[in-house]
Every structure is written in C-alpha cells, then in structure tokens.
Amino acid sequence: MDNKDMIALLKDTAKLLELHGANPFQVRHYTKAAVGLEKIGQEVGGLSREALHKIAGLQPSTGKFIQEINTTGTLQRWEELTATTPQGVREMLALRGLGPKKVRVIWSTLGIESLPELLRACEEGRIAQLPGFGQKTQETIQASLAFREKQADKFHYASALPYATDLEKQLRQAFPALLISLTGALRRKMEVVERVEGLIGTEQVHTVFHWLDQQSMLQKEDKLSGPFAWRGQFVEHALKLTVLFCKPKEFYKQLILQTGSKAHLALFVGEGKQLGEVLDSIMEPLSEAEVYEQAKLPYIPPELREGQIELTWAREKGNPRLLEMKDLRGVFHSHTTYSDGKHSLAEMARYCRDLGYEYIGITDHSQRAVYAGGLTPAAIQQQHEEIDHLNKELAPFKIFKGIESDVLADGDLDYSDEVLARFDFVISSVHTGMNMDQKKATERIIKAIRNPYTTMLAHLTNRLLLKREGFPVDYRAVIDACADQGVVIEINANPWRLELDWRWVAYALSKKVWISVNPDAHDKESIQNMYYGVCVGRKGGLTQPNTFNA
C-alpha cells in the first residue's frame, strides 16, 4: 500500500470514529497520523520497524499504524468500524453539507441507512426538522445527492487515460499494421469521461476481436457487442470500453465521425445534405486533414471539436498552433513542507529543474489556513532566507517567493500589506466560506482581484470534479475584473480541479487576460500534472503567446 492509500485509510478511520461518537482524543490520534504521513517525503510501504524509526519527523504513534498496515494490509480499528457501519451511512460522509456528527444524527434519529432513504427524507422535509440542520442544510444535501447521481459512472480524464493508452500500446504491439486511435470524449480531452472509446481500421476484424476477448484486464458484454463493435469494460474500476471497427479506407472519415461532438459534426452539413452524404463524397483520405480539406473546412485539432469556438479560432485567428508542453518555461502554485506539501523546498525546486523548467514559484498556504499549516510571518522570513540560499546554489534556475493567500469572507487577503509586499507574487484563492450565492461570491472574488498585491487568481470556483460543485460566480464579471487589473487567471492542472473551465478560456483570451498553467503541486510528482492543464488550455484555444508561464 502506498502513502496515499495509507493516508486515506487513516482519515477514513478518524471519520468513522467520530461517526460512532468515539472519544475526540481517539479521533485526533488517527487524524494527526494522517497529517504526519502527508509530511513524509518518501514511500513507507513495506519498510521495517527499524527503517521507520530512522525517518526524520515520523512520530512513533504514526509509525505503529504504518507497521500495522504493512503487516496486515489494513487497520484492525477500521475493519471493526466498517463491519458495524452500513455502506449507505459511509456514503453519506462524502456528501457536501454532511460531516460525521450530522450523519450520526440522521442515522440514530431517523434510522436512515442509504442514500435513497436520505433523499426521500429530504423530499418529505424530515431532515430540516432535525436539531442543528434547517432548510438550508436540507437543500444542500439534496443538491449534493443530485450532483452525485449526475456524476455516477464517470471518471476523471487523468484516471481513464492510462487504461486507454495501455490498451492502445498493447494493440499496436500485437498488430503493428493496425490503424488505431482513441475517439470520443477522451480524445477530445474532456475533463470527465464515461467510457474509453477507440477506432480500429483493419481487414482482420475477427482476429483483433478474438485478441480483445482473451485479455484478462477486459470483460466483454456480449449482448452489447456486434460484428463491428466490441463493448465491455476494464475489469478494474468497471470503466466502460467501446472499440469500433471499420475498413482501412474508411478509417479517417470514421475517426472524425467518432471523435467530434454532435455540434462539431454539424459543421460538415450544409445545403440540405446529410452528414453521411458529405462523408461518402470524400474519396479515401490518408489523413483527417484531407477530410476537412475536401469538406471545405479548416483542420480542427481534436480537443477543439466541440462545436463552440473552433471555426472562429481557425478562420479569424489563422489556425494558430495550440499550447504544447514544450512551451512551458516554469511552474507556479506549488507547496512545500513549510505548509501542507509532502516535499521540501529544495526537493521541489530540484525536481522542477530536472524536468527542464527554468523556474518554480513557491506558494505555501497563508496563516489563516491553519488546517494546512499556513505560514506565520516568522515562517515566511525563514522560507525566504532558504530561497535566497537555494537561488545561489541552483542558478540559473530561479525560485520565486510566492504565497497562496486566502481570500477572506469580506474579500480581503490574508496578511497585512506590509507582509504581502515581501513576496515576488501572490496567488489569491478561496478555501473557506464557500456556501455563497453568485452575487456574494462574485463580489468577494472581485474585491480580491482589485487588491494591488494580487498577481494571480487560483481555482476560481474551488470545484472538485465528480465530488463537489464549485460555488456559483459571474464568470464574465470576474474575467473582466482580471482584465481591468492585469491579474493572471490560473488553469489549475490538478485533475480534480481543471479550472479555469475550458469553456471560459476563449472569453478570457478575448479580454487579453494572461493564463497561467499551474500544477497546484503538493508533492514533487504532481508537477507533472501540468500536462492536464495544457489539455484544458488547448480545449479553450490557448496558445503560447497568451500563456503567462510560457
């Protein structure tokens, strides 16, 4: 078990203890162990007791939990708690607006043990009548249940992509002559997808079909499959898979058909013709570009095929080259062990340098973020002295002194102006008080944007894809304010965030707002999430000249 899974196990144990009304000291025991493990910069899975004792900063109590997990693969306390907690009650803990204490009230008072029962209780108004709840909490729970239902059976792009690329690699190795490509939402790099889709051009359909049938990582759905369609799922995580087959001469026409959204494919239709007629009139193309050319359309990269901005991007802007990973020169928005990061300042800097970047901007949390080890003015001074030392050691690589400053409830930034003036740049972001209506949220953010020390606006709505909707904002008003104040807007490359949402990138660019692709890295490996941020930027038409860190 890796550190990430151990941390999740410890946190889940703490939640279950609180749910069952355990002594708060017991709850803190597991919570502190999870926080302590988050601070460790090395994997501890499989390490002996002696090796664990040698890890600097690892508390003995945390080491005991790790040793138990390494020995048994679990925690006995967690096993005991899950055995006495209905699955539906555990699922309630993931809902917005519900913590362990409120779930305990619902469970013990109303006897509710499943999400359908919880929804019914909300619809009947019984939740609002519970002590400490009220109508607003009930509405929040209902909205969270609706969001959960809407996101069921969906996967983050970053979660689905490895399965797809691994299968594609194996197919190419087994059948080198195949014409093969990903299609659908995954090829368009949508932030969440329902399935992996692919297209194969071959005369040997039966042979490839049989190969897919034999793969242990796949499970076929015979009732859904047909002569030219293999349908099933990846066994792990039940991720759905559809592989369509066509003749090689039809491959590139079918590739466009199976990649583009309905709105994009409508661009091919004109003068009363059907899409099929248009594609049938195109003679055996050797590339997608030929299909677009024969259809008298400019070539559109897969990411842009949403039926929104692509023709404007291609015709009015001259089909510019979209942003690529190689364009990025540096990294902003990264955390270290000074706050809630896993790796030290030096480790983050060296890792970034070794990836070929020219600089890194360190942005640990500000002091109001006590839960994340926010920096006091004294800690800031200590960090800045270390940065000065490392800048001499690592030159010409550069470390910029930054901070992720909490936007307070009234829109002010954490710290006084005197402290904020000590940083090279300031990222402003909302982390608390997120139950706001659109008017309040927009006013709060715009006030922060107008603060003269704000350099960059981070994770605009604080959404967590597939888990939590962000708070509502007036995107145009916020983007306009950034344009007026010269504030950079972040594309947060964390696969759970991926915002600024790609649907608003084009508007930001039209207002000449700089976009920065940031990893929001809490460990050095997460710097490589920059790729997913580039995907978001490309979907919005982002190019190198419009990118702050390119």
Coordinates of C-alpha atoms in Angstrom, one line a residue:
M1 CA 0.0 0.0 0.0
D2 CA 1.4 3.4 -0.9
N3 CA 1.4 6.5 1.2
K4 CA -1.7 8.0 -0.5
D5 CA -3.8 4.9 0.3
M6 CA -2.5 4.8 3.9
I7 CA -3.4 8.4 4.4
A8 CA -6.9 7.7 3.1
L9 CA -7.3 4.7 5.4
L10 CA -6.2 6.8 8.5
K11 CA -8.6 9.6 7.6
D12 CA -11.4 7.3 7.0
T13 CA -10.8 5.6 10.4
A14 CA -10.9 9.0 12.0
K15 CA -14.2 9.9 10.3
L16 CA -15.8 6.6 11.3
L17 CA -14.6 7.0 14.9
E18 CA -16.3 10.4 15.0
L19 CA -19.4 9.0 13.4
H20 CA -19.7 6.4 16.2
G21 CA -19.2 9.1 18.9
A22 CA -15.7 8.0 20.0
N23 CA -13.5 10.0 22.3
P24 CA -12.2 13.1 20.4
F25 CA -8.7 12.1 21.5
Q26 CA -9.0 8.8 19.6
V27 CA -10.2 10.7 16.5
R28 CA -7.3 13.2 16.7
H29 CA -4.9 10.2 17.1
Y30 CA -5.7 9.0 13.6
T31 CA -6.1 12.5 12.1
K32 CA -2.6 13.5 13.3
A33 CA -1.1 10.3 12.0
A34 CA -2.6 11.1 8.5
V35 CA -1.3 14.6 8.6
G36 CA 2.1 13.4 9.8
L37 CA 2.3 10.8 7.0
E38 CA 1.5 13.6 4.4
K39 CA 4.6 15.4 5.5
I40 CA 6.9 12.4 4.8
G41 CA 8.8 12.7 1.6
Q42 CA 9.3 9.0 0.9
E43 CA 7.1 6.0 0.5
V44 CA 6.9 3.9 3.6
G45 CA 5.1 0.9 2.3
G46 CA 7.0 -2.3 3.1
L47 CA 9.5 -0.7 5.4
S48 CA 10.6 -2.5 8.5
R49 CA 10.2 -1.1 12.1
E50 CA 13.9 -0.2 12.1
A51 CA 13.6 1.7 8.8
L52 CA 10.6 3.6 10.0
H53 CA 12.4 4.7 13.2
K54 CA 15.1 6.3 11.0
I55 CA 12.7 8.6 9.1
A56 CA 13.1 12.1 10.4
G57 CA 9.8 13.7 11.6
L58 CA 7.9 10.4 11.8
Q59 CA 6.1 10.1 15.1
P60 CA 6.3 6.8 16.9
S61 CA 2.5 6.5 17.0
T62 CA 2.3 7.1 13.3
G63 CA 5.0 4.5 12.8
K64 CA 2.9 1.9 14.7
F65 CA 0.0 2.5 12.3
I66 CA 2.2 2.2 9.3
Q67 CA 3.7 -1.0 10.7
E68 CA 0.3 -2.5 11.2
I69 CA -0.7 -1.6 7.7
N70 CA 2.5 -3.0 6.3
T71 CA 2.0 -6.3 8.2
T72 CA -1.8 -6.8 7.7
G73 CA -2.7 -4.7 4.8
T74 CA -5.3 -2.8 6.9
L75 CA -6.1 -1.3 10.3
Q76 CA -7.9 -3.5 12.8
R77 CA -9.9 -0.5 14.1
W78 CA -11.0 0.4 10.6
E79 CA -12.1 -3.2 10.0
E80 CA -14.2 -3.2 13.2
L81 CA -15.8 0.2 12.4
T82 CA -16.7 -0.7 8.8
A83 CA -18.2 -4.0 10.0
T84 CA -20.7 -2.1 12.1
T85 CA -21.4 0.8 9.7
P86 CA -23.9 0.3 6.8
Q87 CA -22.4 1.1 3.4
G88 CA -25.1 3.8 2.8
V89 CA -24.1 5.6 6.0
R90 CA -20.5 5.6 4.9
E91 CA -21.6 7.1 1.6
M92 CA -23.3 9.9 3.4
L93 CA -19.9 11.0 4.8
A94 CA -18.9 12.0 1.2
L95 CA -21.8 14.4 0.7
R96 CA -21.4 18.1 0.9
G97 CA -23.0 19.6 3.9
L98 CA -22.6 16.4 6.0
G99 CA -19.9 15.6 8.4
P100 CA -19.6 12.7 10.8
K101 CA -21.6 14.4 13.6
K102 CA -24.6 15.2 11.3
V103 CA -24.6 11.8 9.7
R104 CA -24.7 10.3 13.2
V105 CA -27.8 12.4 14.0
I106 CA -29.5 11.3 10.7
W107 CA -28.6 7.6 11.4
S108 CA -29.5 7.5 15.0
T109 CA -32.6 9.7 14.9
L110 CA -34.3 8.7 11.7
G111 CA -32.7 5.3 11.2
I112 CA -31.6 6.2 7.6
E113 CA -29.0 3.8 6.2
S114 CA -29.0 4.5 2.5
L115 CA -28.8 7.4 0.1
P116 CA -32.3 6.8 -1.4
E117 CA -33.7 6.9 2.1
L118 CA -31.9 10.1 2.7
L119 CA -33.3 11.7 -0.5
R120 CA -36.8 10.6 0.5
A121 CA -36.4 12.2 3.9
C122 CA -35.2 15.5 2.3
E123 CA -38.2 15.5 -0.1
E124 CA -40.5 14.9 2.9
G125 CA -38.9 17.7 4.9
R126 CA -37.8 15.5 7.7
I127 CA -34.1 16.5 7.5
A128 CA -34.8 20.2 8.0
Q129 CA -36.6 19.3 11.3
L130 CA -33.6 17.7 12.9
P131 CA -31.7 19.7 15.5
G132 CA -28.9 21.8 14.1
F133 CA -30.0 21.2 10.4
G134 CA -32.7 23.5 9.0
Q135 CA -34.0 24.2 5.5
K136 CA -30.6 25.4 4.0
T137 CA -28.8 22.2 5.1
Q138 CA -31.5 20.1 3.7
E139 CA -31.3 21.9 0.3
T140 CA -27.5 21.5 0.3
I141 CA -27.9 17.7 0.9
Q142 CA -30.5 17.4 -1.9
A143 CA -28.2 19.3 -4.3
S144 CA -25.3 17.0 -3.3
L145 CA -27.4 13.9 -3.9
A146 CA -28.4 15.2 -7.3
F147 CA -24.8 16.0 -8.2
R148 CA -23.7 12.5 -7.1
E149 CA -26.4 10.9 -9.2
K150 CA -25.4 13.0 -12.2
Q151 CA -21.7 12.1 -11.9
A152 CA -22.3 8.3 -11.4
D153 CA -20.1 6.0 -13.5
K154 CA -17.9 8.9 -14.7
F155 CA -14.1 9.1 -14.5
H156 CA -11.6 11.9 -14.4
Y157 CA -9.7 12.2 -17.7
A158 CA -6.5 11.5 -15.8
S159 CA -7.9 8.3 -14.3
A160 CA -9.2 6.9 -17.6
L161 CA -6.3 7.9 -19.8
P162 CA -3.7 5.3 -18.5
Y163 CA -6.1 2.4 -19.2
A164 CA -6.7 3.7 -22.7
T165 CA -3.1 4.3 -23.6
D166 CA -2.0 1.0 -22.1
L167 CA -4.6 -0.9 -24.2
E168 CA -3.6 1.0 -27.3
K169 CA 0.1 0.2 -26.7
Q170 CA -0.7 -3.5 -26.4
L171 CA -2.8 -3.5 -29.5
R172 CA 0.0 -1.8 -31.5
Q173 CA 2.5 -4.3 -30.3
A174 CA 0.2 -7.3 -31.2
F175 CA -0.9 -5.8 -34.5
P176 CA 1.7 -3.4 -35.9
A177 CA -0.1 -2.7 -39.1
L178 CA -3.4 -1.6 -37.4
L179 CA -4.8 1.8 -37.9
I180 CA -5.9 2.7 -34.4
S181 CA -6.9 5.8 -32.4
L182 CA -8.7 6.9 -29.3
T183 CA -12.0 8.6 -30.1
G184 CA -14.9 10.3 -28.3
A185 CA -14.6 12.5 -25.2
L186 CA -11.3 11.0 -24.2
R187 CA -9.6 12.0 -27.5
R188 CA -11.2 15.5 -27.1
K189 CA -9.6 15.6 -23.6
M190 CA -12.8 16.3 -21.7
E191 CA -12.3 16.8 -18.0
V192 CA -14.5 13.8 -17.2
V193 CA -15.5 10.8 -19.4
E194 CA -18.0 8.0 -19.2
R195 CA -16.0 5.5 -21.2
V196 CA -12.9 4.7 -23.2
E197 CA -13.7 4.7 -26.9
G198 CA -11.5 3.7 -29.8
L199 CA -11.5 3.0 -33.5
I200 CA -9.6 0.3 -35.4
G201 CA -9.2 0.2 -39.2
T202 CA -8.5 -3.4 -40.3
E203 CA -9.5 -6.2 -42.6
Q204 CA -8.8 -8.7 -39.8
V205 CA -11.8 -7.8 -37.5
H206 CA -12.2 -11.4 -36.3
T207 CA -8.6 -11.7 -35.3
V208 CA -8.5 -8.5 -33.3
F209 CA -11.9 -9.3 -31.8
H210 CA -10.5 -12.6 -30.5
W211 CA -7.5 -10.9 -29.1
L212 CA -9.7 -8.5 -27.1
D213 CA -11.7 -11.4 -25.8
Q214 CA -8.6 -13.0 -24.4
Q215 CA -7.4 -10.1 -22.4
S216 CA -7.7 -10.7 -18.6
M217 CA -8.0 -6.9 -17.9
L218 CA -11.1 -6.8 -20.1
Q219 CA -14.6 -8.2 -19.7
K220 CA -16.8 -8.4 -22.7
E221 CA -20.5 -7.5 -22.8
D222 CA -21.8 -10.0 -25.4
K223 CA -25.3 -8.5 -25.6
L224 CA -23.9 -5.0 -26.4
S225 CA -21.3 -6.2 -28.9
G226 CA -21.8 -6.8 -32.6
P227 CA -19.8 -7.7 -35.7
F228 CA -18.0 -4.4 -35.8
A229 CA -18.3 -3.3 -32.2
W230 CA -16.5 -4.8 -29.2
R231 CA -18.2 -3.5 -26.0
G232 CA -17.3 -4.3 -22.4
Q233 CA -15.3 -2.8 -19.6
F234 CA -11.9 -2.8 -17.9
V235 CA -12.2 -5.2 -15.0
E236 CA -10.6 -2.8 -12.6
H237 CA -12.9 0.1 -11.7
A238 CA -15.6 -1.1 -14.2
L239 CA -14.5 1.6 -16.7
K240 CA -16.6 1.0 -19.9
L241 CA -14.9 0.3 -23.2
T242 CA -16.2 0.6 -26.8
V243 CA -14.0 -0.4 -29.7
L244 CA -15.4 0.1 -33.2
F245 CA -14.1 -1.4 -36.4
C246 CA -14.1 -0.2 -40.0
K247 CA -12.3 -0.9 -43.3
P248 CA -8.9 0.8 -43.5
K249 CA -10.0 3.1 -46.4
E250 CA -12.8 4.4 -44.2
F251 CA -10.6 5.0 -41.1
Y252 CA -10.0 8.7 -41.3
K253 CA -13.6 9.6 -42.1
Q254 CA -14.8 7.4 -39.3
L255 CA -12.2 8.9 -37.0
I256 CA -13.7 12.3 -37.4
L257 CA -17.2 10.9 -37.1
Q258 CA -16.4 9.1 -33.8
T259 CA -14.3 11.9 -32.3
G260 CA -16.3 15.1 -32.8
S261 CA -19.3 16.2 -30.7
K262 CA -22.7 16.4 -32.5
A263 CA -22.3 20.2 -32.6
H264 CA -18.9 19.9 -34.3
L265 CA -20.1 17.3 -36.8
A266 CA -22.9 19.7 -37.8
L267 CA -20.3 21.9 -39.3
F268 CA -19.9 19.3 -42.1
V269 CA -23.5 19.6 -43.1
G270 CA -24.8 22.2 -45.5
E271 CA -27.0 22.9 -48.5
G272 CA -29.6 20.3 -47.3
K273 CA -27.1 17.4 -47.3
Q274 CA -26.9 14.7 -44.6
L275 CA -23.6 14.1 -42.8
G276 CA -23.3 10.6 -44.3
E277 CA -23.7 12.1 -47.8
V278 CA -20.9 14.5 -47.2
L279 CA -18.5 11.9 -45.9
D280 CA -19.4 9.4 -48.7
S281 CA -18.5 12.0 -51.3
I282 CA -14.9 12.2 -49.8
M283 CA -12.5 9.8 -51.6
E284 CA -10.3 7.5 -49.5
P285 CA -8.4 10.2 -47.4
L286 CA -5.0 9.5 -46.0
S287 CA -5.4 11.8 -43.0
E288 CA -8.1 13.7 -41.1
A289 CA -6.7 16.9 -42.6
E290 CA -7.7 15.6 -46.1
V291 CA -11.3 15.0 -44.9
Y292 CA -11.6 18.6 -43.6
E293 CA -10.0 20.0 -46.8
Q294 CA -12.4 18.1 -49.1
A295 CA -15.3 19.2 -46.9
K296 CA -14.0 22.8 -47.4
L297 CA -13.3 23.3 -43.7
P298 CA -10.1 24.2 -41.9
Y299 CA -8.5 21.4 -40.0
I300 CA -9.6 21.4 -36.3
P301 CA -7.5 19.7 -33.6
P302 CA -9.4 17.0 -31.7
E303 CA -9.5 19.0 -28.4
L304 CA -11.5 21.8 -30.1
R305 CA -14.1 19.7 -31.8
E306 CA -17.0 20.8 -29.5
G307 CA -19.0 22.9 -31.9
Q308 CA -18.2 26.1 -30.0
I309 CA -15.1 28.2 -30.9
E310 CA -13.3 26.1 -33.5
L311 CA -14.3 28.0 -36.7
T312 CA -13.6 31.4 -35.1
W313 CA -10.3 30.0 -33.8
A314 CA -9.3 28.6 -37.2
R315 CA -10.6 31.3 -39.6
E316 CA -10.4 34.6 -37.7
K317 CA -7.2 33.7 -35.8
G318 CA -5.5 32.0 -38.6
N319 CA -5.4 28.5 -37.2
P320 CA -2.6 29.2 -34.6
R321 CA -0.6 26.4 -33.0
L322 CA -2.1 25.4 -29.7
L323 CA -0.1 25.4 -26.5
E324 CA 2.2 22.4 -26.0
M325 CA 4.1 21.1 -23.0
K326 CA 7.4 22.1 -24.6
D327 CA 6.3 25.8 -24.5
L328 CA 6.1 25.9 -20.7
R329 CA 9.1 27.5 -19.1
G330 CA 8.3 27.4 -15.4
V331 CA 5.9 26.4 -12.7
F332 CA 3.8 28.5 -10.3
H333 CA 1.5 27.3 -7.4
S334 CA 3.5 24.7 -5.6
H335 CA 3.5 23.7 -1.9
T336 CA 6.3 22.5 0.4
T337 CA 6.7 21.1 3.8
Y338 CA 6.5 24.7 5.1
S339 CA 2.7 24.2 4.9
D340 CA 0.9 21.1 3.6
G341 CA 3.3 19.9 1.0
K342 CA 5.0 16.5 1.1
H343 CA 8.4 17.5 -0.1
S344 CA 10.9 20.2 1.0
L345 CA 11.5 23.4 -0.8
A346 CA 14.8 22.1 -2.1
E347 CA 13.3 18.9 -3.3
M348 CA 10.5 20.7 -5.2
A349 CA 13.0 23.1 -6.8
R350 CA 15.5 20.4 -7.9
Y351 CA 12.7 18.2 -9.3
C352 CA 11.3 21.0 -11.3
R353 CA 14.8 21.9 -12.6
D354 CA 15.4 18.3 -13.5
L355 CA 12.2 18.3 -15.6
G356 CA 13.7 21.0 -17.7
Y357 CA 11.9 24.0 -16.3
E358 CA 13.7 27.4 -15.8
Y359 CA 11.9 28.4 -12.5
I360 CA 9.4 27.5 -9.8
G361 CA 7.1 29.8 -7.8
I362 CA 6.7 28.6 -4.3
T363 CA 3.2 29.3 -2.8
D364 CA 2.6 27.8 0.5
H365 CA -0.6 28.5 2.3
S366 CA -1.2 31.7 4.3
Q367 CA -1.6 31.9 8.0
R368 CA -5.4 31.7 8.1
A369 CA -5.2 28.2 6.6
V370 CA -4.3 26.7 10.0
Y371 CA -5.6 23.3 8.8
A372 CA -2.9 23.4 6.1
G373 CA 0.0 24.7 8.2
G374 CA -0.3 28.2 7.0
L375 CA 2.8 30.3 7.3
T376 CA 3.3 32.9 10.0
P377 CA 5.4 36.0 9.3
A378 CA 8.3 34.3 11.1
A379 CA 8.0 31.2 8.9
I380 CA 7.9 33.4 5.8
Q381 CA 11.1 35.0 6.8
Q382 CA 12.7 31.6 7.3
Q383 CA 11.5 30.4 3.9
H384 CA 12.7 33.5 2.1
E385 CA 16.2 33.0 3.6
E386 CA 16.2 29.4 2.4
I387 CA 15.1 30.6 -1.1
D388 CA 17.9 33.1 -1.2
H389 CA 20.4 30.4 -0.4
L390 CA 19.0 27.9 -2.9
N391 CA 18.9 30.6 -5.7
K392 CA 22.6 31.0 -5.3
E393 CA 23.2 27.2 -5.3
L394 CA 20.8 26.4 -8.2
A395 CA 21.5 29.4 -10.5
P396 CA 20.5 30.0 -13.3
F397 CA 17.4 28.1 -12.1
K398 CA 15.2 30.6 -10.2
I399 CA 12.9 30.2 -7.2
F400 CA 10.3 32.9 -6.9
K401 CA 8.9 33.9 -3.5
G402 CA 5.1 33.5 -3.5
I403 CA 2.2 32.8 -1.3
E404 CA -1.3 31.3 -1.8
S405 CA -3.2 33.9 0.2
D406 CA -6.6 33.0 1.4
V407 CA -9.4 35.4 0.3
L408 CA -11.2 36.1 3.5
A409 CA -15.0 36.3 3.8
D410 CA -15.0 40.1 3.1
G411 CA -12.7 39.8 0.1
D412 CA -9.6 41.0 1.9
L413 CA -6.4 39.0 1.5
D414 CA -4.7 37.2 4.4
Y415 CA -1.7 39.2 5.8
S416 CA -1.1 42.9 6.0
D417 CA 0.1 45.0 3.1
E418 CA 3.5 45.1 4.7
V419 CA 3.8 41.3 4.6
L420 CA 2.3 40.9 1.2
A421 CA 4.8 43.4 -0.2
R422 CA 7.6 40.9 0.7
F423 CA 6.5 38.4 -2.0
D424 CA 7.5 38.3 -5.7
F425 CA 3.9 37.3 -6.5
V426 CA 0.7 36.5 -4.7
I427 CA -1.9 33.9 -5.7
S428 CA -5.3 34.7 -4.3
S429 CA -7.8 31.9 -3.7
V430 CA -10.9 31.0 -1.7
H431 CA -10.7 28.0 0.6
T432 CA -13.4 28.6 3.2
G433 CA -16.9 30.0 3.5
M434 CA -17.9 28.5 0.1
N435 CA -21.7 28.4 0.7
M436 CA -22.3 31.6 -1.2
D437 CA -24.8 32.7 -3.8
Q438 CA -23.5 34.1 -7.1
K439 CA -23.7 37.7 -6.1
K440 CA -21.7 37.3 -2.8
A441 CA -19.1 35.0 -4.4
T442 CA -18.5 37.3 -7.3
E443 CA -18.2 40.4 -5.1
R444 CA -15.8 38.6 -2.8
I445 CA -13.6 37.5 -5.6
I446 CA -13.6 40.8 -7.5
K447 CA -12.6 42.6 -4.3
A448 CA -9.6 40.3 -4.0
I449 CA -8.8 40.8 -7.7
R450 CA -8.7 44.6 -7.1
N451 CA -6.2 44.2 -4.2
P452 CA -3.0 45.6 -5.6
Y453 CA -1.0 42.7 -4.3
T454 CA -3.0 40.0 -6.2
T455 CA -0.9 38.6 -9.1
M456 CA -2.9 35.6 -10.0
L457 CA -6.4 34.1 -9.3
A458 CA -6.4 30.4 -8.4
H459 CA -9.1 27.6 -8.8
L460 CA -11.9 30.1 -9.5
T461 CA -14.9 28.2 -8.1
N462 CA -13.0 25.7 -5.9
R463 CA -14.8 22.8 -7.6
L464 CA -13.7 19.2 -7.2
L465 CA -14.7 17.3 -10.3
L466 CA -17.0 14.3 -9.6
K467 CA -17.1 15.2 -5.9
R468 CA -18.1 18.8 -5.4
E469 CA -19.7 21.6 -7.5
G470 CA -17.9 24.9 -7.2
F471 CA -19.6 28.0 -5.8
P472 CA -21.5 30.0 -8.5
V473 CA -19.8 33.0 -10.0
D474 CA -20.4 35.5 -12.7
Y475 CA -17.6 34.4 -15.0
R476 CA -17.8 37.4 -17.3
A477 CA -17.6 39.9 -14.4
V478 CA -14.7 38.1 -12.8
I479 CA -12.7 37.8 -16.0
D480 CA -13.5 41.4 -16.9
A481 CA -12.1 42.4 -13.4
C482 CA -8.9 40.4 -14.1
A483 CA -8.6 42.2 -17.4
D484 CA -9.0 45.6 -15.8
Q485 CA -6.5 44.9 -13.0
G486 CA -3.9 42.9 -15.0
V487 CA -4.5 39.8 -12.9
V488 CA -3.5 36.4 -14.3
I489 CA -6.0 33.6 -14.2
E490 CA -4.8 30.1 -13.4
I491 CA -5.7 26.9 -15.1
N492 CA -5.3 24.6 -12.2
A493 CA -3.9 21.4 -13.6
N494 CA -4.9 19.2 -10.6
P495 CA -7.1 16.5 -12.3
W496 CA -9.8 17.1 -9.7
R497 CA -10.0 20.8 -10.4
L498 CA -9.0 21.7 -14.1
E499 CA -10.2 25.3 -13.8
L500 CA -10.5 27.9 -15.2
D501 CA -13.0 25.8 -17.0
W502 CA -12.1 25.4 -20.7
R503 CA -15.5 26.8 -21.7
W504 CA -14.3 30.2 -20.4
V505 CA -10.7 30.3 -21.7
A506 CA -11.7 31.8 -25.0
Y507 CA -13.6 34.6 -23.3
A508 CA -10.6 35.3 -21.1
L509 CA -8.3 35.4 -24.2
S510 CA -10.7 37.8 -25.9
K511 CA -10.2 40.2 -23.0
K512 CA -6.4 39.8 -23.2
V513 CA -6.2 38.1 -19.8
W514 CA -3.0 36.1 -19.2
I515 CA -3.5 32.4 -18.5
S516 CA -1.0 30.5 -16.3
V517 CA -1.0 26.7 -16.3
N518 CA -0.3 25.7 -12.7
P519 CA 0.1 22.2 -11.1
D520 CA -1.1 23.2 -7.6
A521 CA 1.5 20.6 -6.6
H522 CA 1.6 19.3 -3.0
D523 CA 4.4 16.8 -3.9
K524 CA 7.1 16.9 -6.5
E525 CA 5.5 14.2 -8.7
S526 CA 2.3 16.3 -9.1
I527 CA 4.3 18.9 -11.0
Q528 CA 3.8 16.5 -13.9
N529 CA 0.1 17.3 -13.8
M530 CA 0.9 20.3 -15.9
Y531 CA 0.0 18.1 -18.9
Y532 CA -3.7 18.1 -17.9
G533 CA -3.6 21.9 -17.5
V534 CA -2.3 22.1 -21.1
C535 CA -5.1 19.9 -22.2
V536 CA -7.6 22.3 -20.7
G537 CA -5.9 25.3 -22.3
R538 CA -5.9 23.7 -25.7
K539 CA -9.6 23.0 -25.5
G540 CA -10.1 26.7 -24.9
G541 CA -7.8 27.7 -27.8
L542 CA -4.8 28.7 -25.6
T543 CA -1.6 29.4 -27.4
Q544 CA 2.0 30.1 -26.3
P545 CA 1.8 33.9 -26.6
N546 CA -1.2 34.0 -24.3
T547 CA 0.3 31.8 -21.6
F548 CA 2.0 33.6 -18.6
N549 CA 4.5 30.8 -17.9
A550 CA 5.4 30.0 -21.5

